[in-house]
Short mmCIF file of C-alpha atoms and ligand atoms in Angstrom, two decimals:
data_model
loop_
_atom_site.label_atom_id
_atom_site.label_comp_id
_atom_site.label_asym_id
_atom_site.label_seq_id
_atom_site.Cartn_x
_atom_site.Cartn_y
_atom_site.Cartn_z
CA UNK A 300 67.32 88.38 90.29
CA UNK A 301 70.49 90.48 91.60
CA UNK A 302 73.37 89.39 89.16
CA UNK A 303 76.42 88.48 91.59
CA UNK A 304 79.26 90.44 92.00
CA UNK A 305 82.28 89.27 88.95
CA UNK A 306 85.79 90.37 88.07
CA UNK A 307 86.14 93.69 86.35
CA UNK A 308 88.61 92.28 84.03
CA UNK A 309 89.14 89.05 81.28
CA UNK A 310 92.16 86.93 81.53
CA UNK A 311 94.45 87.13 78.12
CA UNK A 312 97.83 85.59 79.57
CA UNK A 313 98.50 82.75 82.05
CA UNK A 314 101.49 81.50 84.02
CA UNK A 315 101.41 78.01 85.45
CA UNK A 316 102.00 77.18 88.75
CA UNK A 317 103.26 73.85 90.40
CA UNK A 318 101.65 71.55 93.05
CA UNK A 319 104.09 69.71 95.47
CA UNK A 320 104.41 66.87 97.96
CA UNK A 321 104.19 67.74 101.73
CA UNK A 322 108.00 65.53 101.84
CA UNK A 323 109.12 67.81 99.39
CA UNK A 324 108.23 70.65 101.15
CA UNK A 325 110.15 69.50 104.38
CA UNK A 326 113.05 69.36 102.46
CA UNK A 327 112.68 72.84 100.62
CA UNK A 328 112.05 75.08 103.78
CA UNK A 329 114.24 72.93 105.71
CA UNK A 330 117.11 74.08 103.00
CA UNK A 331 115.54 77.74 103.34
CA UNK A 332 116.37 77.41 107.04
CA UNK A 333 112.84 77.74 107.80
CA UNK A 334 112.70 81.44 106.30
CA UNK A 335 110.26 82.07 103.84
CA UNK A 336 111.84 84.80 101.66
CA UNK A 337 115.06 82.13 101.32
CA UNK A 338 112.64 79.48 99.60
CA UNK A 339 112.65 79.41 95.62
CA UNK A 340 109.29 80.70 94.01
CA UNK A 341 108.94 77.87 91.97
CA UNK A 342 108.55 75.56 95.42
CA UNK A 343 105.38 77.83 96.26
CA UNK A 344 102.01 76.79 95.27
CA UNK A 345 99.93 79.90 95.94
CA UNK A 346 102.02 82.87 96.75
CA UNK A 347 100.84 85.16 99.04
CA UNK A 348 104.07 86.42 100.29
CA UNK A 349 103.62 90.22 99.25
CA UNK A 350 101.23 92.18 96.99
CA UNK A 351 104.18 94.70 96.20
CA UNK A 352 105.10 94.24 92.37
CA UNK A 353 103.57 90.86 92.40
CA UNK A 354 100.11 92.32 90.38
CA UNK A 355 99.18 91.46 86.63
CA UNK A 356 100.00 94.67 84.93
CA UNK A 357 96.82 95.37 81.84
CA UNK A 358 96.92 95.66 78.18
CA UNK A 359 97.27 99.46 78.53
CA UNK A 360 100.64 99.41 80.65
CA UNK A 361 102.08 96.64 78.70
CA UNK A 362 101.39 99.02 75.86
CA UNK A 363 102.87 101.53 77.36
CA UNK A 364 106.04 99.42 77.99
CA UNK A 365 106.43 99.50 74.30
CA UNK A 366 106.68 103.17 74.16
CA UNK A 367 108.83 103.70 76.93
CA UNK A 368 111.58 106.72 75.71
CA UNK A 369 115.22 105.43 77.44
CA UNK A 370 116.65 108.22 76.98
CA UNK A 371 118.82 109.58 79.83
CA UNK A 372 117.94 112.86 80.63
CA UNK A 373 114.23 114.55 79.91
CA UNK A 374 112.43 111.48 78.69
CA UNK A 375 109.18 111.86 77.09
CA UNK A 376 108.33 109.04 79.79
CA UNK A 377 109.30 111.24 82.57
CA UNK A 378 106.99 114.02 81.33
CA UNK A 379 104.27 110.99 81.26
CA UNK A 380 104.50 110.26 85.02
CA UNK A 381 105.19 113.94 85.90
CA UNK A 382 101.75 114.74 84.57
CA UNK A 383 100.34 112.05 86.31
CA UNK A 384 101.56 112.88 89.50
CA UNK A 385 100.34 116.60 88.73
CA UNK A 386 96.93 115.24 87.57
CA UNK A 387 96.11 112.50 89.52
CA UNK A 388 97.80 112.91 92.77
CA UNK A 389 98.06 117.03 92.87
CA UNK A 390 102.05 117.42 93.46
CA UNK A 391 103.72 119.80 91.98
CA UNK A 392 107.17 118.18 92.29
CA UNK A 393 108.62 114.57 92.42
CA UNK A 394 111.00 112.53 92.36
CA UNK A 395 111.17 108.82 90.60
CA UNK A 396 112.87 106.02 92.32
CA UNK A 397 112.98 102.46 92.21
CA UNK A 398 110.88 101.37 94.68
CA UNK A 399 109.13 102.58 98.08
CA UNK A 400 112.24 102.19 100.24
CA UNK A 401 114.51 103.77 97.67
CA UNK A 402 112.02 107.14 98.09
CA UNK A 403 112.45 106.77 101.58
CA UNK A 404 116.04 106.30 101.26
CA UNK A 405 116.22 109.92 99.41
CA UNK A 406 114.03 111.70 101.56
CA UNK A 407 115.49 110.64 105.04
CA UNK A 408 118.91 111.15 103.48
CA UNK A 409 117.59 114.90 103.62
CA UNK A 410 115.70 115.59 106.42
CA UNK A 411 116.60 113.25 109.21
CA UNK A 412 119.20 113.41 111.94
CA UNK A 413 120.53 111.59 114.96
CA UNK A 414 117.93 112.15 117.70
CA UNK A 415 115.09 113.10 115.63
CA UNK A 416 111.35 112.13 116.25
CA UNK A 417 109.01 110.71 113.75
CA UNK A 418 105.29 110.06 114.99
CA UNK A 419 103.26 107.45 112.90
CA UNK A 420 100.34 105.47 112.33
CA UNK A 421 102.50 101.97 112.43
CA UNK A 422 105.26 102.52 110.39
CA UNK A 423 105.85 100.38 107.91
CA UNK A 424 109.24 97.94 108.43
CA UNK A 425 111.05 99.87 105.82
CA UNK A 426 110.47 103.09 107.03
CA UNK A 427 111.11 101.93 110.67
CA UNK A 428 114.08 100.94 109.14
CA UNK A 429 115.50 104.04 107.35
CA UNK A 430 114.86 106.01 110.68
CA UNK A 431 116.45 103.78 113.18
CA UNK A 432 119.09 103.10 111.06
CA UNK A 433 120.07 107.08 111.18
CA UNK A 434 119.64 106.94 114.91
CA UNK A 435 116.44 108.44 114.86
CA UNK A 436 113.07 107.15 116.40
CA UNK A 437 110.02 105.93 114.87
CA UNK A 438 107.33 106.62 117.64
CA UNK A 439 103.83 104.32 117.38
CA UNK A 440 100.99 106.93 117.60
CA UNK A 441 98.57 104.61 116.35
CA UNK A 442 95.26 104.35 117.93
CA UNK A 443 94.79 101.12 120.67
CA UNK A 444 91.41 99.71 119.08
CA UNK A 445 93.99 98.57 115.89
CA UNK A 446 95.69 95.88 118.22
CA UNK A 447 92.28 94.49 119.58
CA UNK A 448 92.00 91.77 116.13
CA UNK A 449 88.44 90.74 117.13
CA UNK A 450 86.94 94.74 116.42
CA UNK A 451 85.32 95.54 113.72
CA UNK A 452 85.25 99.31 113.27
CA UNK A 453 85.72 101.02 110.07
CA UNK A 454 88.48 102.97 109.87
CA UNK A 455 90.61 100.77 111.95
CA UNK A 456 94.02 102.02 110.70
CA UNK A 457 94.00 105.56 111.72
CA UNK A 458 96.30 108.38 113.76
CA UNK A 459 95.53 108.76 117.85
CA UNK A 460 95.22 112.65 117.86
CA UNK A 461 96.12 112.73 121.75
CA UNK A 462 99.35 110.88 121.49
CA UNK A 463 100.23 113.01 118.26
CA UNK A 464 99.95 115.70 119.97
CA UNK A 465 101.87 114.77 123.42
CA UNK A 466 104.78 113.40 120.90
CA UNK A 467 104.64 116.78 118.83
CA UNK A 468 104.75 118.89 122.97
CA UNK A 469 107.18 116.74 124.09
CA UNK A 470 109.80 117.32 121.33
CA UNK A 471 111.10 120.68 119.64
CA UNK A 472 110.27 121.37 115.88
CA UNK A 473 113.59 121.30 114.70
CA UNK A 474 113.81 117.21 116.12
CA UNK A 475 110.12 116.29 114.33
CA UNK A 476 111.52 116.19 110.77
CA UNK A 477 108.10 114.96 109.44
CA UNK A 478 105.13 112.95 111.11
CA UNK A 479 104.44 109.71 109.19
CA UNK A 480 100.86 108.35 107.79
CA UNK A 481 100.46 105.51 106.20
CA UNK A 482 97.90 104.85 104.18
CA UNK A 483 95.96 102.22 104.74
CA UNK A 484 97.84 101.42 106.97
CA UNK A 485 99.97 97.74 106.39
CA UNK A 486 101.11 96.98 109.64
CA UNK A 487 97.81 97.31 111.05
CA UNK A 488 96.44 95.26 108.65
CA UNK A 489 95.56 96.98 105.79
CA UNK A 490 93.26 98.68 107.52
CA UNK A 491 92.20 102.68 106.41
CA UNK A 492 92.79 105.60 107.98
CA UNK A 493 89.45 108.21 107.69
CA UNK A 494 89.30 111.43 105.43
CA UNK A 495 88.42 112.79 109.18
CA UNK A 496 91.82 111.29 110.55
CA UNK A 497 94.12 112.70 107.36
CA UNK A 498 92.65 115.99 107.85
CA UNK A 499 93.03 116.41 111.96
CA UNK A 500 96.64 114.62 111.64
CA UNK A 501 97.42 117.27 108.55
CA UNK A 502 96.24 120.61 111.08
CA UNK A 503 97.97 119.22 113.72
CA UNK A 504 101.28 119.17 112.22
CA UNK A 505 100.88 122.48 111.14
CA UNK A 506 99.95 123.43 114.24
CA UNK A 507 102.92 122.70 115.04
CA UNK A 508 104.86 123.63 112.19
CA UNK A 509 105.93 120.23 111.29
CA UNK A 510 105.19 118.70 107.62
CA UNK A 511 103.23 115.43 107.45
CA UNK A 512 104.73 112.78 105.19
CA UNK A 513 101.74 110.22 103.46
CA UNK A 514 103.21 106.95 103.13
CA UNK A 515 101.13 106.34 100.06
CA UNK A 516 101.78 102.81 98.83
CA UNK A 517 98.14 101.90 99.13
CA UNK A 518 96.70 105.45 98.55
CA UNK A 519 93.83 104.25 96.15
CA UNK A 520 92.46 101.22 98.26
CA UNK A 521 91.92 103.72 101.25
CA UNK A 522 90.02 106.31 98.47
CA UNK A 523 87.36 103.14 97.89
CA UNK A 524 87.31 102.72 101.60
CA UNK A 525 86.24 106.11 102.31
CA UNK A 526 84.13 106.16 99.53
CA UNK A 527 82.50 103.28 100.52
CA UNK A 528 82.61 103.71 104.48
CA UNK A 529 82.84 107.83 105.23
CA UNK A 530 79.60 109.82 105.24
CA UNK A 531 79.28 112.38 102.51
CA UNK A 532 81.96 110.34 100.22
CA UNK A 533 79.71 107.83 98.48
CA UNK A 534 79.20 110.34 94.94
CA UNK A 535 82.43 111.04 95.18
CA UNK A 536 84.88 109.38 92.31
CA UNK A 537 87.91 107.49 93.70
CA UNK A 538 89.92 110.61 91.63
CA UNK A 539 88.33 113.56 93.88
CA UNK A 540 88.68 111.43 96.76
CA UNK A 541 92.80 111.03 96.14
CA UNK A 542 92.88 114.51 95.57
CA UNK A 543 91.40 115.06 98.35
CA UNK A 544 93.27 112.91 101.07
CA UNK A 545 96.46 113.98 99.41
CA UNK A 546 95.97 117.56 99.47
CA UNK A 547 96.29 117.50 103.56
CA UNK A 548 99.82 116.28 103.12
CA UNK A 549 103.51 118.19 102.26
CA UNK A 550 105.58 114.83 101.11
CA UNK A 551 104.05 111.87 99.78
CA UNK A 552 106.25 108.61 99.52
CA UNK A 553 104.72 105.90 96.65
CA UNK A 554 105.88 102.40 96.40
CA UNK A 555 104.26 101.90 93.01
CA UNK A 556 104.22 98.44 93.03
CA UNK A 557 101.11 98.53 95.18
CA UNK A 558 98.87 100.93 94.18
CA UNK A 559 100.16 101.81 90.96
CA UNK A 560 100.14 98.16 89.86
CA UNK A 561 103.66 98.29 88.52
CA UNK A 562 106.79 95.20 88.93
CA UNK A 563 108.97 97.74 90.19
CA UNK A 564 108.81 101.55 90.76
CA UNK A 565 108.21 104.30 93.54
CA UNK A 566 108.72 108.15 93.59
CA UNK A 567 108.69 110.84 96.28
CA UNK A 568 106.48 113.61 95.75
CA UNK A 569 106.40 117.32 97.33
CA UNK A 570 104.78 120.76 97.50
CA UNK A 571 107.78 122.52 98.89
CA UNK A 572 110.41 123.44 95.62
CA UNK A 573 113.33 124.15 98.28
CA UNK A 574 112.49 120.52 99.78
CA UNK A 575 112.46 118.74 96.05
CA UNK A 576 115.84 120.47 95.28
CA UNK A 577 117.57 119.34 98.38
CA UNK A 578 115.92 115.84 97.76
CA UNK A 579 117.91 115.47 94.19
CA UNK A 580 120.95 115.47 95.50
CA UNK A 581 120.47 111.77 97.26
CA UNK A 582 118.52 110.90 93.95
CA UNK A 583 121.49 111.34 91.74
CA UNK A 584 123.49 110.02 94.09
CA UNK A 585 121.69 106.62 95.04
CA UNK A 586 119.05 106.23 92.01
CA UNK A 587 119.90 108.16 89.16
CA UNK A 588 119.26 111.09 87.32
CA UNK A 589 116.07 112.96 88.46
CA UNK A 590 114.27 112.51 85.60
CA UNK A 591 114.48 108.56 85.96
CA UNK A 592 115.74 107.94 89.77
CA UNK A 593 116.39 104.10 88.76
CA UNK A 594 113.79 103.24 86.26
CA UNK A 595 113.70 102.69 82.91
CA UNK A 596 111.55 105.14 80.41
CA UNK A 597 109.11 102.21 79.98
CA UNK A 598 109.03 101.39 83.84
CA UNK A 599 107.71 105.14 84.18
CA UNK A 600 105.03 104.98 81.25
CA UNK A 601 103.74 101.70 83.02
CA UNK A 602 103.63 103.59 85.98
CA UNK A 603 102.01 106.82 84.44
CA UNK A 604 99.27 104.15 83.04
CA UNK A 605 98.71 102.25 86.48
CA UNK A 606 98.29 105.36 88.48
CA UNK A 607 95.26 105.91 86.22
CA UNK A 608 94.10 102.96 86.23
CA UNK A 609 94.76 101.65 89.92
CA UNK A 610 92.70 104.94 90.99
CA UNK A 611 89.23 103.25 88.80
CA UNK A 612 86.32 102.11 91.04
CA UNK A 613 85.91 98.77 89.06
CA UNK A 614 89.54 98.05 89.69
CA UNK A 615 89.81 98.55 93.14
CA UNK A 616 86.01 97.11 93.50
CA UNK A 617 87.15 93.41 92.22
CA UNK A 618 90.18 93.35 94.32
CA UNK A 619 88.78 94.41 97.66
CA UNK A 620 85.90 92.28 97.39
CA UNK A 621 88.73 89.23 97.13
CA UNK A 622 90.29 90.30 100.06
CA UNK A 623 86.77 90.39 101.46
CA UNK A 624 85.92 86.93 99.81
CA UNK A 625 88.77 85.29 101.73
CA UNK A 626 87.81 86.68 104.83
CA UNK A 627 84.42 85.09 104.43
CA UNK A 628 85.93 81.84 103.65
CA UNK A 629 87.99 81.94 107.55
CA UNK A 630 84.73 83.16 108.94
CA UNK A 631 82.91 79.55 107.95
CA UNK A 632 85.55 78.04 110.25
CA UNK A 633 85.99 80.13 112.97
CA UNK A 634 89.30 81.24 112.02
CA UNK A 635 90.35 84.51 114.09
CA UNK A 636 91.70 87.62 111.75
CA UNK A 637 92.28 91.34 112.36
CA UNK A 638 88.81 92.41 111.75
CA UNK A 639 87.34 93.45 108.76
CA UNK A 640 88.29 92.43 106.21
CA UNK A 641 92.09 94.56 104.98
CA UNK A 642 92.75 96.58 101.35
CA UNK A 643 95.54 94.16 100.32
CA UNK A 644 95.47 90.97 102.68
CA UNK A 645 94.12 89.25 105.57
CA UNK A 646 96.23 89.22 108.65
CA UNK A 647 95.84 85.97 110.36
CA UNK A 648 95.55 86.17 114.24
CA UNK A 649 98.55 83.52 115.02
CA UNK A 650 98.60 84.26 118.61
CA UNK A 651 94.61 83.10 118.59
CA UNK A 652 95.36 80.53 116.31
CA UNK A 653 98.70 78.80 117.72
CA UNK A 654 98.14 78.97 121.37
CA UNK A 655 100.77 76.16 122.58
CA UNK A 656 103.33 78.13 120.82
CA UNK A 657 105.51 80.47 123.67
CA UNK A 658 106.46 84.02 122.32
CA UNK A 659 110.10 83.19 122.29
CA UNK A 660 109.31 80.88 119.79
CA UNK A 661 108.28 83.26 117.12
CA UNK A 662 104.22 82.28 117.15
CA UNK A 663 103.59 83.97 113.59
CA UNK A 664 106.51 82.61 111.72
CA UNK A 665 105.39 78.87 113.17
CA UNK A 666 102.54 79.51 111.60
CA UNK A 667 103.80 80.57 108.26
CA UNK A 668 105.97 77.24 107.87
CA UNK A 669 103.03 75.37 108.98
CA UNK A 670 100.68 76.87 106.00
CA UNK A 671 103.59 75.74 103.47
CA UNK A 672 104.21 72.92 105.08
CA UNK A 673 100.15 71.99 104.60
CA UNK A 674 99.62 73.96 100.80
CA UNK A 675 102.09 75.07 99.58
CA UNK A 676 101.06 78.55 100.38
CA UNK A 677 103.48 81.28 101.24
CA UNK A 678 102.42 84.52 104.09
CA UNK A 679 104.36 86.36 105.62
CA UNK A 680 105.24 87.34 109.41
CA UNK A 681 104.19 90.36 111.08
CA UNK A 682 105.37 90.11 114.29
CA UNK A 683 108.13 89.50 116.81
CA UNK A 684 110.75 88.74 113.78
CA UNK A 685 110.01 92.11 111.79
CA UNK A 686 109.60 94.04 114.83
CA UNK A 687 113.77 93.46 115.58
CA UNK A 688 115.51 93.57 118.56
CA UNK A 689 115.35 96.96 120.57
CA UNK A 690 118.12 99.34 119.22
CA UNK A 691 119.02 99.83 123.32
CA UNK A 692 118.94 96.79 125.38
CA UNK A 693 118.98 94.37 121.49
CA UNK A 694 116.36 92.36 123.56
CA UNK A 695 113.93 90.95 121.43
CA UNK A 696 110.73 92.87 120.83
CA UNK A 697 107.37 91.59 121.25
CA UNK A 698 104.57 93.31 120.10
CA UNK A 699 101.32 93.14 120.90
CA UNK A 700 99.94 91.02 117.71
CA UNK A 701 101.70 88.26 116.20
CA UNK A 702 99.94 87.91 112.64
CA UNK A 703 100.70 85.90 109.65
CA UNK A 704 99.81 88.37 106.43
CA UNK A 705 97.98 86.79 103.30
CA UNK A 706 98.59 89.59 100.51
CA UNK A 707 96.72 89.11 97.42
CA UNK A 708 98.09 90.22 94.60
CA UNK A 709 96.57 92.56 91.99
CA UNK A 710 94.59 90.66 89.17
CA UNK A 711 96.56 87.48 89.37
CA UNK A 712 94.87 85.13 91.47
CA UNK A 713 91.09 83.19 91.17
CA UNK A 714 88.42 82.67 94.15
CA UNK A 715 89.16 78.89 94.04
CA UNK A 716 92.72 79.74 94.74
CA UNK A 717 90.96 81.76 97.77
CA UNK A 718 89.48 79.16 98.67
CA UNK A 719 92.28 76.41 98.74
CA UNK A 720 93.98 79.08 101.43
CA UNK A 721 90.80 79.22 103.55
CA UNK A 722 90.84 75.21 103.66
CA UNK A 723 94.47 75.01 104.71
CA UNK A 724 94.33 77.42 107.44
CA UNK A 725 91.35 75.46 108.72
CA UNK A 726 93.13 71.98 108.41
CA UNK A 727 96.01 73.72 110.61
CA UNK A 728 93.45 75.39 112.85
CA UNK A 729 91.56 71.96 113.26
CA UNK A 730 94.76 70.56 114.36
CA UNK A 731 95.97 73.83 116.49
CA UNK A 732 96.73 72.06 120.33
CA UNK A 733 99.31 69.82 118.50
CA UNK A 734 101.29 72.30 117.52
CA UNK A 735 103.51 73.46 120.44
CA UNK A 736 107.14 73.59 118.86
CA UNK A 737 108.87 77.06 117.22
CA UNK A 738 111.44 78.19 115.90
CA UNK A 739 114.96 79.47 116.85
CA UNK A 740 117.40 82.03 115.94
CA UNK A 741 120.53 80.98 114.23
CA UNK A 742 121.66 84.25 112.25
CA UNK A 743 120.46 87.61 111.89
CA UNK A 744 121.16 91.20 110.76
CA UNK A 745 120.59 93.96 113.09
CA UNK A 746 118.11 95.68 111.07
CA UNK A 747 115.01 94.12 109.12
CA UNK A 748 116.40 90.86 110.31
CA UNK A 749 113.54 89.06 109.11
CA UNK A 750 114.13 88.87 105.39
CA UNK A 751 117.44 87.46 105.60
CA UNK A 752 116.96 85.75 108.93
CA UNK A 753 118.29 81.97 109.66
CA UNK A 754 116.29 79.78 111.90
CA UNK A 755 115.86 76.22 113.22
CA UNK A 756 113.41 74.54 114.97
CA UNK A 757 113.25 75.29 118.77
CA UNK A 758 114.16 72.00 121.09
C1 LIG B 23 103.21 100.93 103.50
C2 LIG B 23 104.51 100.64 102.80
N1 LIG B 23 105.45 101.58 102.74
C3 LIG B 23 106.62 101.38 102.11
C4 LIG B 23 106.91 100.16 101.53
C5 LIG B 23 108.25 99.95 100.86
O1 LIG B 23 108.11 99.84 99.49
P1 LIG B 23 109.08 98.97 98.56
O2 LIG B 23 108.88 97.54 98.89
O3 LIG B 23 108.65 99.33 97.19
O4 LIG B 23 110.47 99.41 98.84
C6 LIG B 23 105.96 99.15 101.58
C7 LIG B 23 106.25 97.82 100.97
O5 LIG B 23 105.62 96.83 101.22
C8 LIG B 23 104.73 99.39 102.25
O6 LIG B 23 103.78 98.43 102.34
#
């Protein structure tokens, strides 16, 4: 007999978690005003809120912590991850910072103006964020078949060539600063972009003279799709295949606490010396000095150590296969996702799911409260909240998909805990035509609204 599929990994540390009573979860998100980031971790059951520096960091890196070198300037630390971003990534130069944003933060500092362009595959909110906030627009280039949830192709995530290439016509050089790919691709959900896609996006650009940026923060969990999806990649090791994808691309951004399987962390990486010298003056100014950019000497040896490890087969194996495993669990009751299966998390169709809920009412976030209100579980929601109000008219923006994401964290949760999700969605979906009430606004911020955002619910 074929022995079944098991975690690449033994348990050597556990953290309990606490059960509640539906009445005391009225109360709690009730005193959250109905926002999930406002409620207190210890009131969540299973917490699928983000994957990003929510991962059980390995023997090795907690090793590592140990020998972390604090000093200031020149840390042996520093030389650790600066040999791992040589090695294991390919760029020459970098940058550490302390998270994904924060990389952003340094690089846009630098290269982006009023006015400017930047094509993507779906930015993420964050980036979205750091250009409109300096005037600048974020332009969706990704391809249509992404917003249709029912679909099941395999690289699902990816660039649309043709509008690339109108947006890169349409606008002078000097106003395309960078074009931005994320990979996979978050928004989207999860889903990869092709070896195919990075290398036509990467020509095109220079076609056109203009650098492409990789949004990296999941860089390793679109290696094992291609491996495991692209013709010609299945001998290849998840290594050769990062080198690979990442040699197409001038800048990489990392939020570490992804891919690298760090608590905190990120870095931005480039080919171009001229670019990485203008870059250090927003890192000394905003993170630190360049040889730590906000992190301790231990945060970068963890980092060094996850970069290695987070880019192993049999790591990214047992986690994608979870993500897979829950999908498999919705599939037994019908329950609509964006199809297959995502690197990181499973992006509940809400729209499909809630479909007495009007728009205005904020369909994904009802849905959210509902699966905390049921479990105890905490998602997050993609849609009509994150996506803000328009910069221009500050009319509310409602995008095509309204999805609830389920982001499993590296290494920390069981399948049982997988399974207790699937069950509460399907209680909520049994029950799905008496839910017809949403939410309303009572406060926001005028960009990324939604983490801070105040609500009530609608009358
Ligand atoms: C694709 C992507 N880019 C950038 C970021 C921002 O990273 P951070 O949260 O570390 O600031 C995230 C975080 O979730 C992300 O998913």
């Amino acid at each position: 007999m074929k022995l079944p599929f098991s975690e690449s990994y033994r348990i050597k540390m556990v953290e309990p978690i606490k059960k509640s009573t539906r009445q005391e979860r009225e109360q709690w998100i009730k005193e959250a005003k109905y926002n999930l980031f406002s409620l207190k971790s210890n009131h969540v059951f299973i917490d699928l809120l983000t994957d990003s520096g929510t991962g059980a960091m390995s023997d090795k890196q907690w090793s590592q912590m140990m020998l972390g070198d604090e000093s200031y300037a020149g840390a042996s630390s520093y030389y650790n991850l600066k040999d791992a971003v040589s090695n294991i990534l390919g760029f020459p130069y970098f940058l550490p910072t302390h998270q994904g944003r924060a990389a952003e933060n340094v690089l846009y500092s630098t290269i982006v103006k009023p006015g400017d362009v930047l094509p993507g595959n779906s930015h993420f909110d964050t980036t979205k964020g750091h250009i409109e906030f300096r005037k600048a627009v974020a332009l969706d280039c990704t391809i249509d078949e992404a917003s249709h949830t029912e679909l099941e192709i395999p690289f699902k995530g990816e660039m649309d060539l043709n509008k690339l290439e109108k947006a890169l016509k349409e606008n002078k050089k000097e106003n395309v600063p960078c074009v931005v790919l994320t990979i996979t691709n978050n928004t989207a959900g999860g889903q990869p972009v092709s070896m195919k896609n990075i290398r036509e996006t990467s020509a095109l650009c220079h076609k056109y003279g203009v650098p492409l940026q990789i949004d990296g923060a999941r860089f390793a969990e679109n290696a094992y799709f291609i491996k495991t999806r692209e013709e010609g990649y299945a001998d290849k090791t998840i290594k050769e295949i990062t080198k690979e994808m990442l040699s197409y691309a001038d800048i990489m951004t990392m939020s570490a606490k992804k891919d690298a399987i760090v608590n905190m962390g990120g870095f931005v990486a480039f080919r171009d010396e001229a670019l990485w010298r203008r870059c250090q003056l927003y890192s000394v100014m905003n993170e630190g000095f360049i040889t730590y950019g906000g992190l301790s000497g231990r945060d970068l040896n963890a980092l060094a150590q996850g970069l290695d490890e987070g880019t192993e087969f049999d790591t990214l194996e047992t986690r994608i296969k979870q993500v897979a495993y829950l999908g498999e669990q919705l599939d037994r009751f019908g329950i609509p996702y964006q199809r297959p299966a995502g690197g990181h998390a499973i992006f509940l169709d809400a729209k499909k799911i809630l479909t007495h809920v009007p728009k205005e009412q904020f369909i994904a976030q009802t849905l959210g409260i509902e699966l905390y209100l049921e479990a105890g579980i905490r998602g997050v929601e993609i849609g009509s909240l994150l996506a803000d109000r328009d910069p221009i008219t500050h009319e509310n923006r409602y995008p095509k998909l309204e999805l609830l994401r389920l982001a499993i964290p590296r290494r920390t949760y069981t399948n049982n805990h997988m399974d207790v999700v699937a069950t509460a969605v399907a209680n909520i979906f049994e029950r799905r035509e008496s839910i017809s009430r949403g939410y309303k606004i009572l406060r926001e911020q005028p960009i990324m609204r939604h983490f801070t955002i105040e609500l009530a619910p609608a009358e």
